[in-house]
XYZ file of C-alpha atoms in Angstrom:
659
model
C -17.027 -132.509 83.717
C -16.675 -135.771 81.758
C -13.440 -137.061 82.776
C -13.045 -140.378 85.045
C -10.851 -140.247 87.852
C -8.825 -142.981 89.427
C -8.296 -142.175 93.025
C -5.015 -144.386 93.412
C -2.693 -145.654 91.116
C 0.862 -147.043 91.536
C 3.840 -146.040 89.276
C 6.811 -148.609 89.660
C 10.352 -147.273 90.061
C 13.258 -148.929 88.599
C 14.454 -149.928 91.875
C 11.281 -151.670 93.029
C 9.814 -148.807 94.851
C 6.427 -147.285 94.029
C 5.217 -143.900 93.810
C 1.486 -142.981 94.455
C -0.420 -141.263 91.759
C -3.960 -140.085 91.182
C -5.195 -140.214 87.445
C -7.935 -138.205 85.652
C -8.728 -139.923 82.224
C -10.625 -137.983 79.435
C -13.411 -139.607 77.559
C -12.550 -141.632 74.499
C -9.980 -144.289 73.435
C -7.115 -142.024 73.185
C -4.257 -141.863 73.112
C -3.823 -138.506 74.770
C -1.120 -136.315 75.818
C -0.580 -136.030 79.595
C -0.141 -133.368 82.228
C 1.917 -134.174 85.436
C 2.065 -132.494 88.805
C 4.719 -133.921 90.900
C 4.666 -132.808 94.793
C 5.304 -133.900 98.302
C 1.979 -132.533 99.574
C -0.184 -135.626 99.452
C -2.721 -136.141 96.565
C -5.060 -138.005 99.062
C -5.697 -134.952 101.150
C -2.970 -132.073 101.071
C -3.786 -130.952 97.628
C -7.029 -132.793 96.836
C -9.089 -129.767 96.899
C -6.945 -127.629 94.611
C -6.425 -130.762 92.122
C -10.200 -131.059 91.703
C -10.095 -127.434 90.357
C -7.586 -127.966 87.681
C -6.841 -131.532 86.470
C -10.571 -132.466 86.175
C -10.791 -129.428 83.749
C -7.622 -130.295 81.836
C -8.879 -133.923 81.547
C -11.978 -132.684 80.104
C -10.050 -131.105 77.479
C -8.446 -134.498 76.365
C -5.530 -134.632 78.482
C -4.547 -137.706 80.723
C -3.565 -135.865 84.012
C -1.323 -137.335 86.906
C -0.699 -135.940 90.441
C 2.212 -138.051 92.051
C 3.461 -137.993 95.497
C 7.225 -137.794 95.930
C 8.894 -140.856 97.396
C 8.254 -141.015 101.510
C 5.425 -138.501 101.183
C 1.726 -139.276 100.900
C 1.205 -142.706 100.041
C 4.458 -143.300 98.181
C 7.087 -146.033 99.072
C 10.487 -144.751 100.310
C 12.135 -142.307 102.132
C 12.192 -138.492 101.644
C 15.404 -137.040 101.717
C 15.716 -133.231 100.888
C 13.678 -130.903 98.410
C 14.731 -131.186 94.702
C 17.128 -134.041 95.736
C 18.887 -136.107 93.226
C 16.430 -138.988 94.146
C 13.528 -136.824 93.624
C 14.494 -135.659 89.992
C 15.752 -139.038 89.186
C 12.318 -140.531 90.135
C 10.611 -137.701 88.235
C 12.417 -138.766 85.084
C 11.356 -142.379 85.525
C 7.694 -141.238 86.219
C 7.832 -139.316 82.874
C 9.074 -142.257 81.036
C 6.439 -144.658 82.535
C 3.673 -142.244 81.444
C 5.147 -141.788 77.989
C 5.071 -145.635 77.557
C 1.304 -146.214 78.501
C -0.833 -147.161 75.702
C -3.164 -144.278 76.806
C -0.225 -141.619 76.088
C 0.802 -140.206 72.865
C 4.228 -139.993 74.225
C 4.313 -136.307 74.744
C 4.021 -135.091 78.401
C 3.815 -131.555 79.803
C 4.537 -130.452 83.528
C 2.542 -127.932 85.705
C 3.217 -126.908 89.231
C 3.184 -124.098 91.568
C 6.054 -123.429 93.942
C 7.498 -126.920 94.753
C 5.833 -128.366 91.455
C 6.954 -125.250 89.557
C 10.595 -125.928 90.708
C 10.977 -129.369 89.842
C 9.204 -129.100 86.453
C 11.858 -126.448 85.361
C 14.615 -128.691 87.003
C 13.295 -131.841 85.144
C 13.384 -129.842 81.842
C 16.958 -128.957 82.597
C 17.639 -132.709 82.724
C 16.157 -133.107 79.102
C 13.953 -136.107 79.577
C 12.928 -137.237 76.244
C 8.954 -137.390 77.055
C 8.986 -133.727 78.614
C 7.761 -131.254 75.781
C 6.399 -128.347 77.671
C 6.422 -126.614 81.138
C 3.942 -124.264 82.863
C 5.819 -123.148 86.019
C 4.070 -120.893 88.641
C 5.903 -119.135 91.542
C 9.037 -120.980 91.232
C 12.754 -119.904 90.902
C 15.729 -120.241 88.446
C 18.277 -119.778 91.305
C 17.737 -121.810 94.706
C 20.151 -119.609 96.789
C 18.961 -116.233 95.523
C 15.087 -116.557 95.162
C 13.812 -118.983 97.352
C 12.436 -119.390 100.978
C 16.001 -119.733 102.500
C 18.388 -117.023 101.634
C 17.978 -113.833 99.977
C 20.815 -111.490 99.222
C 22.979 -113.475 101.563
C 20.539 -112.852 104.404
C 19.051 -115.830 106.096
C 15.309 -115.380 105.527
C 13.078 -115.716 108.530
C 10.767 -118.084 106.954
C 13.778 -120.783 106.405
C 12.978 -121.962 110.004
C 9.360 -121.471 109.640
C 9.235 -123.647 106.205
C 11.434 -126.199 108.016
C 8.915 -126.571 110.808
C 6.063 -126.696 108.209
C 7.902 -129.689 106.307
C 8.654 -131.186 109.655
C 4.907 -131.389 110.349
C 3.971 -132.358 106.675
C 6.517 -135.273 106.511
C 5.399 -136.914 109.583
C 1.926 -137.537 108.354
C 1.108 -141.279 107.657
C 0.055 -142.980 104.492
C -3.512 -144.113 103.951
C -3.924 -147.471 105.787
C -6.533 -148.196 102.900
C -3.836 -148.030 100.460
C -0.800 -149.183 102.439
C -1.019 -152.101 104.851
C 2.198 -151.390 106.270
C 1.202 -147.952 107.010
C 2.138 -148.101 110.740
C 5.674 -149.335 110.458
C 6.131 -146.880 107.583
C 4.855 -143.978 109.667
C 7.127 -144.586 112.589
C 10.058 -144.976 109.978
C 8.894 -141.548 108.459
C 8.978 -139.930 112.116
C 12.115 -141.457 113.564
C 14.154 -140.458 110.322
C 12.471 -137.051 109.244
C 15.227 -134.567 107.959
C 16.035 -131.572 110.138
C 15.476 -129.415 107.145
C 15.659 -125.915 108.677
C 19.213 -126.863 110.078
C 20.200 -128.666 106.835
C 19.697 -125.745 104.791
C 21.332 -123.464 107.176
C 24.579 -125.513 106.767
C 24.821 -123.929 103.449
C 24.973 -120.024 104.011
C 26.908 -119.415 100.843
C 26.219 -120.360 97.336
C 27.784 -123.498 97.160
C 27.211 -126.672 95.100
C 24.153 -127.486 97.187
C 22.330 -124.607 95.821
C 23.681 -124.743 92.501
C 22.073 -128.332 92.061
C 18.605 -127.578 90.510
C 19.179 -123.897 89.914
C 18.504 -123.872 86.119
C 20.478 -120.400 85.656
C 23.707 -122.505 85.898
C 23.109 -123.328 82.232
C 20.087 -121.559 80.315
C 20.697 -123.342 77.244
C 19.865 -126.953 78.980
C 16.308 -126.271 78.958
C 14.899 -127.345 75.548
C 10.942 -127.575 76.371
C 8.979 -124.603 75.999
C 8.184 -122.776 79.179
C 5.261 -120.579 80.480
C 6.202 -119.213 83.543
C 3.412 -117.143 85.803
C 3.615 -115.400 89.168
C 2.049 -112.492 91.033
C 3.215 -109.210 92.588
C 2.015 -110.439 95.906
C 4.188 -113.719 95.682
C 7.987 -113.778 96.819
C 8.842 -115.402 93.443
C 8.631 -112.530 90.882
C 12.021 -112.721 89.445
C 11.640 -116.049 87.722
C 9.131 -115.205 84.721
C 11.331 -112.335 83.255
C 14.501 -114.133 83.688
C 13.168 -116.928 81.733
C 11.954 -114.974 79.088
C 15.094 -113.069 78.811
C 17.540 -116.187 78.547
C 15.943 -119.254 77.264
C 16.611 -120.092 73.634
C 13.241 -122.103 73.330
C 9.763 -120.288 73.486
C 9.470 -118.855 76.872
C 6.780 -116.448 77.879
C 6.535 -114.533 81.226
C 3.162 -113.269 82.967
C 2.958 -111.562 86.258
C -0.488 -110.726 87.676
C -1.581 -109.182 90.813
C -1.985 -112.601 92.388
C -0.344 -114.181 95.899
C 1.110 -117.542 96.040
C -1.864 -119.426 94.498
C -2.971 -120.565 91.063
C -4.529 -117.461 89.430
C -8.019 -118.750 89.326
C -8.044 -119.437 93.176
C -6.507 -115.917 94.145
C -8.165 -113.655 96.746
C -6.739 -110.508 94.928
C -8.127 -110.794 91.400
C -9.114 -114.424 90.240
C -8.362 -114.739 86.439
C -8.475 -117.449 83.737
C -5.633 -119.914 84.692
C -7.171 -122.711 82.939
C -7.248 -120.888 79.368
C -3.489 -120.029 79.669
C -2.479 -123.616 80.618
C -4.467 -125.141 77.919
C -3.333 -122.917 75.272
C 0.066 -123.478 75.997
C -0.077 -127.291 76.413
C -2.391 -127.403 73.235
C 0.527 -125.749 71.174
C 3.074 -127.914 72.321
C 1.615 -131.049 73.407
C -1.126 -131.499 70.874
C 0.844 -129.487 68.431
C -1.822 -127.133 67.363
C -1.133 -123.906 65.437
C -2.557 -121.759 68.011
C -0.176 -118.810 68.227
C 1.314 -119.429 71.760
C 4.596 -118.691 70.593
C 3.627 -115.574 69.278
C 2.443 -114.086 72.792
C 4.186 -111.132 74.101
C 7.521 -112.143 75.797
C 6.301 -110.377 78.924
C 2.800 -109.554 80.190
C 2.354 -107.738 83.283
C -0.310 -106.185 85.516
C 1.102 -102.618 86.069
C -0.073 -102.007 89.480
C -0.836 -98.568 91.023
C -1.428 -97.179 94.466
C -4.285 -98.820 96.327
C -3.627 -97.807 100.075
C -2.468 -101.528 101.148
C -3.795 -103.393 104.073
C -2.696 -106.927 105.468
C -5.691 -108.420 104.438
C -6.736 -108.977 100.706
C -7.956 -105.642 99.232
C -8.701 -104.948 95.382
C -5.866 -104.190 93.373
C -5.625 -101.065 90.957
C -3.837 -101.058 87.786
C -3.956 -102.414 84.075
C -2.331 -104.779 81.975
C 0.681 -104.056 79.654
C 2.746 -106.268 77.483
C 6.287 -106.186 75.965
C 6.704 -108.210 72.510
C 10.332 -108.756 73.505
C 12.063 -108.874 76.790
C 14.429 -107.253 77.569
C 12.212 -104.574 76.039
C 13.297 -101.317 74.197
C 10.407 -99.495 75.924
C 12.470 -99.916 79.225
C 15.340 -97.648 79.972
C 17.291 -97.025 82.955
C 17.368 -93.677 84.773
C 20.014 -92.770 87.304
C 18.706 -90.846 90.669
C 21.706 -89.956 92.738
C 21.326 -89.987 96.510
C 21.386 -86.932 98.591
C 20.237 -86.291 102.266
C 16.359 -86.706 102.176
C 15.982 -87.118 98.402
C 17.432 -87.499 94.931
C 19.379 -85.199 92.526
C 20.722 -85.448 88.802
C 24.325 -85.447 90.210
C 26.352 -87.143 92.684
C 25.576 -86.350 96.313
C 28.186 -85.391 98.727
C 29.121 -86.180 102.585
C 27.924 -89.119 104.536
C 24.496 -90.335 105.949
C 24.270 -93.003 108.831
C 21.770 -95.758 108.752
C 21.056 -97.611 111.974
C 17.580 -99.076 112.602
C 15.961 -100.542 115.683
C 15.935 -104.633 115.391
C 12.035 -104.681 114.827
C 11.934 -102.645 111.835
C 10.112 -104.480 109.062
C 6.673 -105.215 110.874
C 4.649 -103.828 107.955
C 6.476 -106.088 105.476
C 3.879 -109.004 105.745
C 4.380 -112.734 105.473
C 7.285 -113.876 103.292
C 5.079 -116.026 101.271
C 1.343 -114.703 101.046
C -1.240 -117.414 100.125
C -0.020 -119.995 102.651
C -1.959 -118.688 105.424
C -5.696 -117.721 105.681
C -5.657 -113.986 105.944
C -3.407 -110.933 107.373
C -0.607 -111.822 105.103
C 0.164 -109.051 102.977
C 2.328 -105.882 103.296
C 0.267 -102.882 104.675
C 0.827 -99.154 104.795
C 4.728 -98.715 104.958
C 4.784 -95.642 107.033
C 5.588 -97.133 110.204
C 8.648 -98.920 109.015
C 9.772 -95.763 106.960
C 9.754 -94.004 110.180
C 12.407 -96.460 111.313
C 14.500 -96.022 108.285
C 16.605 -93.489 106.338
C 14.308 -92.248 103.589
C 15.081 -90.625 100.192
C 11.917 -89.131 98.687
C 11.445 -87.344 95.350
C 9.522 -84.326 94.815
C 5.833 -84.815 93.970
C 5.797 -86.208 90.207
C 4.502 -83.887 87.678
C 3.661 -86.678 85.465
C 3.104 -90.471 85.848
C 6.211 -92.576 86.375
C 6.074 -96.278 85.139
C 8.485 -98.954 86.254
C 9.072 -102.350 84.856
C 12.004 -104.564 85.753
C 14.588 -104.761 88.425
C 15.801 -101.369 90.079
C 19.371 -101.382 90.771
C 20.928 -99.428 94.002
C 24.588 -98.892 94.063
C 26.153 -98.061 97.409
C 29.266 -96.827 98.872
C 29.533 -97.651 102.304
C 31.275 -98.562 105.616
C 30.144 -100.386 108.565
C 30.979 -100.449 112.252
C 30.773 -104.180 112.925
C 32.227 -107.310 110.984
C 28.668 -108.331 109.911
C 25.712 -105.990 108.867
C 23.019 -105.954 106.290
C 20.733 -103.524 104.679
C 17.374 -103.769 103.337
C 15.925 -101.443 100.513
C 12.449 -100.750 99.738
C 10.869 -98.746 96.889
C 7.431 -97.236 97.847
C 4.871 -95.063 96.232
C 3.876 -92.545 98.754
C 0.370 -90.981 98.090
C -0.476 -87.312 98.657
C -2.232 -88.398 101.783
C 1.001 -90.115 103.126
C 0.198 -93.606 102.658
C 3.266 -95.565 101.632
C 2.711 -98.602 99.392
C 5.770 -100.908 99.057
C 6.623 -101.413 95.390
C 9.622 -103.866 95.767
C 12.447 -104.633 98.195
C 15.642 -106.626 98.514
C 18.090 -107.166 101.561
C 21.811 -107.556 101.278
C 24.258 -109.249 103.739
C 26.915 -106.749 103.467
C 29.643 -109.388 103.909
C 28.303 -110.679 100.662
C 28.959 -107.238 98.863
C 31.491 -108.748 96.438
C 30.585 -112.714 96.257
C 27.687 -114.807 97.500
C 30.203 -117.768 97.038
C 33.140 -116.243 99.091
C 31.848 -113.672 101.443
C 34.191 -111.935 104.126
C 33.868 -110.099 107.381
C 33.473 -106.387 107.000
C 36.582 -104.316 108.337
C 34.819 -101.821 110.625
C 35.439 -98.326 108.988
C 36.717 -99.577 105.663
C 34.853 -98.136 102.714
C 33.367 -100.911 100.101
C 30.964 -100.799 97.302
C 27.951 -102.973 96.763
C 25.201 -103.279 94.526
C 21.411 -104.493 95.279
C 19.316 -105.545 92.351
C 15.640 -105.190 93.795
C 13.270 -107.572 93.147
C 11.166 -107.384 89.875
C 8.432 -104.806 89.868
C 5.523 -103.666 87.874
C 4.238 -100.325 88.950
C 2.956 -96.787 87.855
C 3.174 -93.937 90.145
C 0.552 -91.358 89.434
C 1.227 -87.550 88.947
C 1.346 -86.009 92.725
C 2.842 -89.095 94.279
C 6.333 -89.448 95.432
C 9.027 -92.131 94.942
C 10.463 -93.255 98.098
C 13.742 -95.280 98.785
C 13.889 -96.450 102.336
C 16.913 -98.162 103.770
C 17.119 -100.200 107.050
C 19.760 -102.329 108.912
C 17.031 -104.787 109.765
C 13.796 -106.305 108.240
C 12.395 -108.489 110.923
C 10.618 -110.866 110.851
C 11.115 -111.459 106.896
C 14.930 -111.288 107.362
C 16.967 -112.715 110.254
C 18.701 -109.778 111.846
C 22.766 -109.465 112.041
C 24.408 -110.530 115.243
C 24.930 -107.270 116.549
C 23.236 -103.785 116.157
C 25.313 -102.494 113.319
C 25.530 -99.079 111.739
C 26.069 -98.579 108.183
C 27.499 -95.161 106.947
C 26.805 -94.388 103.256
C 29.181 -92.204 101.311
C 26.860 -90.519 99.107
C 29.086 -89.828 96.196
C 28.946 -93.366 95.282
C 25.243 -93.922 95.996
C 22.836 -93.916 93.322
C 19.280 -95.665 92.409
C 18.969 -96.980 88.940
C 15.350 -97.311 87.791
C 13.779 -99.285 84.888
C 11.588 -96.462 83.411
C 9.007 -97.828 80.936
C 7.844 -95.547 78.173
C 5.934 -96.961 75.407
C 5.106 -95.050 72.421
C 2.445 -97.274 71.498
C 0.801 -100.165 73.599
C 0.290 -103.517 72.195
C -2.404 -105.918 72.910
C -1.547 -107.184 76.583
C -3.165 -110.669 75.820
C -4.127 -110.632 79.526
C -6.151 -113.486 80.997
C -9.964 -112.828 81.622
C -11.868 -113.506 84.761
C -11.648 -116.891 86.309
C -14.100 -119.362 84.518
C -16.058 -121.654 86.433
C -14.380 -124.627 87.675
C -15.201 -127.740 89.744
C -14.624 -128.051 93.583
C -14.427 -130.777 95.827
C -17.425 -131.355 97.724
C -15.985 -132.125 100.986
C -18.015 -132.038 104.148
C -17.154 -129.506 106.292
C -16.423 -130.823 110.155
C -14.742 -127.644 111.538
C -14.915 -124.090 109.788
C -11.323 -122.438 109.096
C -10.444 -119.526 111.397
C -7.288 -117.097 111.750
C -6.190 -114.363 113.847
C -3.005 -112.248 113.745
C -1.746 -109.935 116.743
C 1.152 -107.826 117.506
C 1.714 -106.486 120.902
C 4.591 -104.919 123.102
C 5.573 -106.894 126.217
C 6.626 -104.964 129.332
C 10.323 -105.365 128.748
C 9.870 -103.864 125.209
C 9.899 -106.947 123.324
C 7.828 -106.706 120.065
C 5.676 -109.963 119.667
C 3.802 -110.889 116.606
C 1.647 -114.176 117.058
C -0.466 -115.811 114.515
C -2.987 -118.583 114.674
C -4.522 -120.437 111.512
C -6.985 -122.945 111.846
C -7.344 -124.736 108.403
C -10.575 -126.522 109.518
C -11.565 -130.178 109.258
C -12.987 -131.981 106.243
C -14.012 -135.154 105.154
C -13.179 -136.095 101.483
C -16.340 -137.260 99.528
C -14.449 -139.898 97.616
C -12.709 -141.899 100.130
C -14.081 -140.721 103.416
C -10.806 -139.603 105.152
C -11.093 -136.692 107.587
C -8.253 -134.357 107.874
C -7.768 -131.362 110.185
C -4.752 -129.031 111.248
C -3.872 -125.874 112.716
C -0.645 -123.829 113.195
C 0.534 -121.232 115.760
C 3.427 -119.012 115.088
C 5.301 -116.574 117.415
C 8.046 -113.904 116.145
C 9.616 -111.944 118.919
C 12.388 -109.489 119.134
C 13.627 -106.463 121.655
C 14.224 -103.433 119.355
C 17.666 -102.906 121.096
C 18.898 -106.337 120.649
C 19.005 -108.196 117.453
C 20.387 -111.353 119.162
C 16.902 -111.561 121.252
C 15.220 -112.781 117.842
C 13.178 -115.944 118.476
C 10.654 -117.788 116.467
C 8.211 -120.528 117.609
C 5.771 -122.694 116.051
C 3.284 -125.518 116.855
C 1.460 -127.616 114.621
C -1.265 -130.170 114.661
C -2.599 -132.549 112.269
C -5.541 -135.247 112.574
C -6.550 -137.999 110.665
C -9.723 -140.118 111.102
C -11.779 -142.801 109.328
C -14.424 -145.446 110.768
C -12.763 -145.700 113.835
C -9.039 -145.183 112.736
C -7.631 -142.005 114.350
C -4.101 -140.639 114.595
C -2.878 -137.171 115.656
C 0.566 -135.665 115.193
C 1.670 -132.589 117.341
C 4.985 -130.759 116.335
C 6.941 -127.837 118.091
C 9.695 -126.012 116.593
C 11.960 -123.184 118.142
C 14.895 -121.021 116.656
C 16.637 -118.534 118.622
C 20.338 -117.387 118.669
C 22.998 -115.350 120.367
C 26.059 -113.515 118.895
C 27.918 -116.787 117.908
C 25.341 -119.433 117.200
C 21.946 -120.331 116.258
C 19.889 -122.925 118.405
C 17.173 -124.793 116.877
C 14.866 -127.521 118.626
C 12.233 -129.557 117.760
C 9.614 -131.878 119.212
C 7.244 -134.701 117.816
C 4.308 -136.388 119.592
C 2.269 -138.866 117.721
C -0.789 -140.686 119.110
C -3.154 -143.265 117.744
C -6.924 -143.727 118.539
C -9.799 -141.641 120.382
C -7.819 -141.839 123.655
C -4.585 -140.500 121.978
C -2.471 -143.557 123.020
C 1.190 -142.405 122.327
C 3.087 -144.002 119.713
C 6.238 -142.005 119.490
C 7.698 -139.022 121.025
C 11.141 -137.652 120.252
C 13.053 -134.348 120.607
C 15.873 -132.915 118.467
C 18.458 -130.093 118.848
C 21.003 -128.378 116.718
C 23.511 -125.844 117.325
C 24.912 -124.031 114.358
C 27.683 -121.547 114.198
C 26.601 -118.016 112.693
C 29.404 -117.334 110.722
C 28.551 -114.252 108.744
C 24.821 -114.410 109.198
């Protein structure tokens, strides 16, 4: 495509540091509006293949595009301190100002990003830098405590440790010697001072000021740049797009497709035309073309139907729908009261006990599908349903369409000071295949507040409400809706310190469903199939591979082990060869939640013309009833003979508190 790419460009910071950028410039003399993507994942190798599929396309449509490495990552100067830190956001403001001041820029800049880049796009819009005129945010969160990879419903997400290990491996990679003559000293400094992120995040188990920083829901009115928010039902970040559409005062549009944690054109589930969505949004707000982007429906959603789910990617069934406004008058709340085994129109009576083995949740899939190679998705829920207390509707006489967040109100007592419950809604086919529609856990010590949780008094009766994650699902006639409740959801959620039982007082338990009934459908304005896009013609030196295995050990421990080899490739532009692989193990004994254990090992290799380095990292997390124990180890080598450069170990003991 007709766009010139500068592989490396320095952006000066006010304090003298430089951030490393890649720049794609359109043909012509300009000036042009600009698109910024700002990440810690290394423009030189980490996101190079993905960047080729996006920024080259946008540059061909007369946008100057920049991919910038956050301080202390990739080839950028400085030290990385934390995700979405004040340094990161302050630097982001400086980058935006620098771009706007360039002679080739019109002064109007948009931000795009998925996950980390989607987060900081919203957070920078919250700070109202003058140059930022529009945002496309994909798979992000408006509340860092409620809807990220660390905590959910006050429960510790199992992937907090995994993501901490992931970042530990990522942040210890060196800058490219071709760009940084000081690469070796800088590399050693990065390794010596890398944050112990998993432990740092766990030091904030409540929704305190740490999490409020960067949570744009603290003041919706602060965002003054129009926002297009996109995600997929197989992605964990489903709550953000409709929340933005419902709460922002500036133009904000939501779209949720069937996709996993990838840009839609790269999805394994149903690739879609991501490029036209982005260009239409930026054309309106950066080029100021009157193209009607502000008239798009407030919420466009792929309304899924039952498709016999598997852990591997398989075709999705459903259709696109749209709501002109969100919240929508087409969605009303229906109350289904819980009674033993099912639902009733009036309040139930009596009590019902929920007590699950610690390994319940094995069919839940990976927290963030799209990060591994395969075997990531939630499969048939029947196995987990059998370990849960289930409430089933009768076979439906007519289709039932859900769009929004179901609410579950509970009146309960627990037999331990700390307990948790996970609610799942499932679509059960006439053949008995159970497909998860949505879910949400709750740490019951947080039943009144995520800021000031308190230990439960065993036997005392409490009330709680769980707003399940957003869903868009049509149950066909003959199918049943199932609510499944369990006191554990491993490995997605780290279990409570003791095996706890929860007693439901049914007179105060009800499910409130967001039932959609549109008298007439509007044009869903859904994206078409993915258009052709450029790809990075990297030489494959080792092919990717993956495996996933679950087995039961002699003592009854349930072990899940995954291996992902992301292969090795050589970049066609600068010749750097990179390779990586990761092993993860989750283990738990069904009778002992304190037996939960996570282990992972990463390996990264880099090579070019005789220069070789390798980084091996190991991480573990385990617990007892009082503490969490986290360890990590790093070994870095140089040269073909793998001469040791640095070996270092860390260990942290953290009190569990109410986790």
